[in-house]
Amino acid sequence: MGLIELFLMAVGLSMDAFAVSVCKGLAMKKCTWAKAGIVGLYFGVFQAGMPVIGYLLGSQFKEVITSIDHWIAFILLGLIGASMIKEAFGEEDCEADDSLDVKTMLTLAVATSIDALAVGITFAFLQVEIVPAVSFIGVTTFILSAAGVRIGNVFGSRWQKGAQIAGGLILICLGVKILVEHLGLI
């Protein structure tokens, strides 16, 4: 996986965290860079940690599944992307909760990083260098989440739906690219 694909993957995975961060920013009466950094740190750490867990799980089955790994990557990325797009069109609005307590933030961090677990499984099949990949994903998520808090606090929820749709489309396109390359169609 090249740097461009990794960057797109990182941005795509970060969009759920970005959308939740915008909601956090909306709910804050006073938003500081420290609060934005705390939100970014929670989401960045979990977005980096979940692919490691998926990678370790996927590595256990790599030899057995090598012949269909591209289909697995295509299906997982497609399902994750479609789910993100579906969520964007849902009725659920931002919570008016400005709490940054550990329980709330852990729940949100896990909820927004489940898709990264599945991506970690595909990393095992694609033989991705895991440490640089998850570092890049974590840093990207941190930056976008911290920015999302500030954006939400200043501008409101205008970009929340668009961010989720864009993230979903990116993941679907990456899944199609992986499938097409492995099938030798390009």
PDB file of N, CA and C in Angstrom, residues 25-62:
ATOM      1  N   GLY A  25     -17.599  19.698  19.736  1.00  0.00           N
ATOM      2  CA  GLY A  25     -17.352  21.133  19.650  1.00  0.00           C
ATOM      3  C   GLY A  25     -18.629  21.948  19.705  1.00  0.00           C
ATOM      4  N   LEU A  26     -19.686  21.437  19.064  1.00  0.00           N
ATOM      5  CA  LEU A  26     -20.987  22.118  19.104  1.00  0.00           C
ATOM      6  C   LEU A  26     -21.496  22.257  20.527  1.00  0.00           C
ATOM      7  N   ALA A  27     -21.273  21.231  21.326  1.00  0.00           N
ATOM      8  CA  ALA A  27     -21.825  21.194  22.681  1.00  0.00           C
ATOM      9  C   ALA A  27     -21.008  22.017  23.681  1.00  0.00           C
ATOM     10  N   MET A  28     -19.789  22.394  23.317  1.00  0.00           N
ATOM     11  CA  MET A  28     -18.919  23.112  24.252  1.00  0.00           C
ATOM     12  C   MET A  28     -19.235  24.602  24.268  1.00  0.00           C
ATOM     13  N   LYS A  29     -19.425  25.115  25.486  1.00  0.00           N
ATOM     14  CA  LYS A  29     -19.628  26.556  25.624  1.00  0.00           C
ATOM     15  C   LYS A  29     -18.320  27.283  25.336  1.00  0.00           C
ATOM     16  N   LYS A  30     -17.237  26.773  25.898  1.00  0.00           N
ATOM     17  CA  LYS A  30     -15.916  27.356  25.665  1.00  0.00           C
ATOM     18  C   LYS A  30     -14.986  26.239  25.209  1.00  0.00           C
ATOM     19  N   CYS A  31     -14.510  26.354  24.004  1.00  0.00           N
ATOM     20  CA  CYS A  31     -13.623  25.347  23.435  1.00  0.00           C
ATOM     21  C   CYS A  31     -12.190  25.851  23.488  1.00  0.00           C
ATOM     22  N   THR A  32     -11.327  25.071  24.105  1.00  0.00           N
ATOM     23  CA  THR A  32      -9.904  25.422  24.152  1.00  0.00           C
ATOM     24  C   THR A  32      -9.127  24.402  23.336  1.00  0.00           C
ATOM     25  N   TRP A  33      -7.891  24.754  23.016  1.00  0.00           N
ATOM     26  CA  TRP A  33      -7.043  23.802  22.291  1.00  0.00           C
ATOM     27  C   TRP A  33      -6.762  22.577  23.162  1.00  0.00           C
ATOM     28  N   ALA A  34      -6.738  22.750  24.484  1.00  0.00           N
ATOM     29  CA  ALA A  34      -6.519  21.607  25.376  1.00  0.00           C
ATOM     30  C   ALA A  34      -7.672  20.607  25.266  1.00  0.00           C
ATOM     31  N   LYS A  35      -8.910  21.113  25.272  1.00  0.00           N
ATOM     32  CA  LYS A  35     -10.068  20.226  25.123  1.00  0.00           C
ATOM     33  C   LYS A  35     -10.051  19.541  23.759  1.00  0.00           C
ATOM     34  N   ALA A  36      -9.731  20.300  22.721  1.00  0.00           N
ATOM     35  CA  ALA A  36      -9.645  19.723  21.376  1.00  0.00           C
ATOM     36  C   ALA A  36      -8.555  18.652  21.336  1.00  0.00           C
ATOM     37  N   GLY A  37      -7.444  18.909  22.010  1.00  0.00           N
ATOM     38  CA  GLY A  37      -6.346  17.933  22.064  1.00  0.00           C
ATOM     39  C   GLY A  37      -6.728  16.664  22.797  1.00  0.00           C
ATOM     40  N   ILE A  38      -7.503  16.794  23.861  1.00  0.00           N
ATOM     41  CA  ILE A  38      -7.962  15.610  24.609  1.00  0.00           C
ATOM     42  C   ILE A  38      -8.841  14.736  23.713  1.00  0.00           C
ATOM     43  N   VAL A  39      -9.784  15.350  23.022  1.00  0.00           N
ATOM     44  CA  VAL A  39     -10.655  14.600  22.113  1.00  0.00           C
ATOM     45  C   VAL A  39      -9.810  13.945  21.021  1.00  0.00           C
ATOM     46  N   GLY A  40      -8.908  14.703  20.433  1.00  0.00           N
ATOM     47  CA  GLY A  40      -8.032  14.168  19.391  1.00  0.00           C
ATOM     48  C   GLY A  40      -7.182  13.014  19.879  1.00  0.00           C
ATOM     49  N   LEU A  41      -6.701  13.118  21.099  1.00  0.00           N
ATOM     50  CA  LEU A  41      -5.861  12.051  21.662  1.00  0.00           C
ATOM     51  C   LEU A  41      -6.649  10.755  21.858  1.00  0.00           C
ATOM     52  N   TYR A  42      -7.839  10.859  22.404  1.00  0.00           N
ATOM     53  CA  TYR A  42      -8.669   9.657  22.564  1.00  0.00           C
ATOM     54  C   TYR A  42      -8.897   8.970  21.219  1.00  0.00           C
ATOM     55  N   PHE A  43      -9.384   9.751  20.254  1.00  0.00           N
ATOM     56  CA  PHE A  43      -9.711   9.164  18.951  1.00  0.00           C
ATOM     57  C   PHE A  43      -8.463   8.692  18.214  1.00  0.00           C
ATOM     58  N   GLY A  44      -7.384   9.453  18.278  1.00  0.00           N
ATOM     59  CA  GLY A  44      -6.150   9.068  17.595  1.00  0.00           C
ATOM     60  C   GLY A  44      -5.558   7.777  18.135  1.00  0.00           C
ATOM     61  N   VAL A  45      -5.540   7.639  19.445  1.00  0.00           N
ATOM     62  CA  VAL A  45      -4.988   6.425  20.063  1.00  0.00           C
ATOM     63  C   VAL A  45      -5.820   5.200  19.688  1.00  0.00           C
ATOM     64  N   PHE A  46      -7.127   5.325  19.739  1.00  0.00           N
ATOM     65  CA  PHE A  46      -7.967   4.168  19.411  1.00  0.00           C
ATOM     66  C   PHE A  46      -7.948   3.846  17.920  1.00  0.00           C
ATOM     67  N   GLN A  47      -7.909   4.875  17.064  1.00  0.00           N
ATOM     68  CA  GLN A  47      -7.828   4.614  15.625  1.00  0.00           C
ATOM     69  C   GLN A  47      -6.491   3.975  15.267  1.00  0.00           C
ATOM     70  N   ALA A  48      -5.457   4.213  16.045  1.00  0.00           N
ATOM     71  CA  ALA A  48      -4.161   3.565  15.808  1.00  0.00           C
ATOM     72  C   ALA A  48      -4.111   2.179  16.446  1.00  0.00           C
ATOM     73  N   GLY A  49      -4.754   2.013  17.583  1.00  0.00           N
ATOM     74  CA  GLY A  49      -4.685   0.741  18.300  1.00  0.00           C
ATOM     75  C   GLY A  49      -5.548  -0.366  17.710  1.00  0.00           C
ATOM     76  N   MET A  50      -6.712  -0.018  17.233  1.00  0.00           N
ATOM     77  CA  MET A  50      -7.616  -1.040  16.696  1.00  0.00           C
ATOM     78  C   MET A  50      -7.052  -1.762  15.472  1.00  0.00           C
ATOM     79  N   PRO A  51      -6.388  -1.072  14.525  1.00  0.00           N
ATOM     80  CA  PRO A  51      -5.808  -1.813  13.407  1.00  0.00           C
ATOM     81  C   PRO A  51      -4.713  -2.786  13.845  1.00  0.00           C
ATOM     82  N   VAL A  52      -4.019  -2.464  14.931  1.00  0.00           N
ATOM     83  CA  VAL A  52      -2.997  -3.382  15.445  1.00  0.00           C
ATOM     84  C   VAL A  52      -3.662  -4.677  15.901  1.00  0.00           C
ATOM     85  N   ILE A  53      -4.763  -4.558  16.623  1.00  0.00           N
ATOM     86  CA  ILE A  53      -5.489  -5.749  17.071  1.00  0.00           C
ATOM     87  C   ILE A  53      -5.987  -6.547  15.866  1.00  0.00           C
ATOM     88  N   GLY A  54      -6.573  -5.844  14.886  1.00  0.00           N
ATOM     89  CA  GLY A  54      -7.038  -6.523  13.670  1.00  0.00           C
ATOM     90  C   GLY A  54      -5.901  -7.177  12.911  1.00  0.00           C
ATOM     91  N   TYR A  55      -4.766  -6.515  12.844  1.00  0.00           N
ATOM     92  CA  TYR A  55      -3.591  -7.045  12.155  1.00  0.00           C
ATOM     93  C   TYR A  55      -3.121  -8.340  12.828  1.00  0.00           C
ATOM     94  N   LEU A  56      -3.062  -8.321  14.149  1.00  0.00           N
ATOM     95  CA  LEU A  56      -2.635  -9.523  14.886  1.00  0.00           C
ATOM     96  C   LEU A  56      -3.609 -10.677  14.670  1.00  0.00           C
ATOM     97  N   LEU A  57      -4.902 -10.373  14.669  1.00  0.00           N
ATOM     98  CA  LEU A  57      -5.898 -11.416  14.407  1.00  0.00           C
ATOM     99  C   LEU A  57      -5.790 -11.929  12.969  1.00  0.00           C
ATOM    100  N   GLY A  58      -5.677 -11.007  12.019  1.00  0.00           N
ATOM    101  CA  GLY A  58      -5.569 -11.381  10.617  1.00  0.00           C
ATOM    102  C   GLY A  58      -4.314 -12.169  10.304  1.00  0.00           C
ATOM    103  N   SER A  59      -3.232 -11.845  10.985  1.00  0.00           N
ATOM    104  CA  SER A  59      -1.965 -12.557  10.763  1.00  0.00           C
ATOM    105  C   SER A  59      -2.061 -14.026  11.129  1.00  0.00           C
ATOM    106  N   GLN A  60      -2.925 -14.349  12.060  1.00  0.00           N
ATOM    107  CA  GLN A  60      -3.091 -15.734  12.488  1.00  0.00           C
ATOM    108  C   GLN A  60      -3.689 -16.603  11.382  1.00  0.00           C
ATOM    109  N   PHE A  61      -4.451 -15.978  10.496  1.00  0.00           N
ATOM    110  CA  PHE A  61      -5.160 -16.726   9.464  1.00  0.00           C
ATOM    111  C   PHE A  61      -4.652 -16.438   8.049  1.00  0.00           C
ATOM    112  N   LYS A  62      -3.563 -15.699   7.955  1.00  0.00           N
ATOM    113  CA  LYS A  62      -3.075 -15.234   6.656  1.00  0.00           C
ATOM    114  C   LYS A  62      -2.799 -16.358   5.668  1.00  0.00           C
TER     115      LYS A  62
END
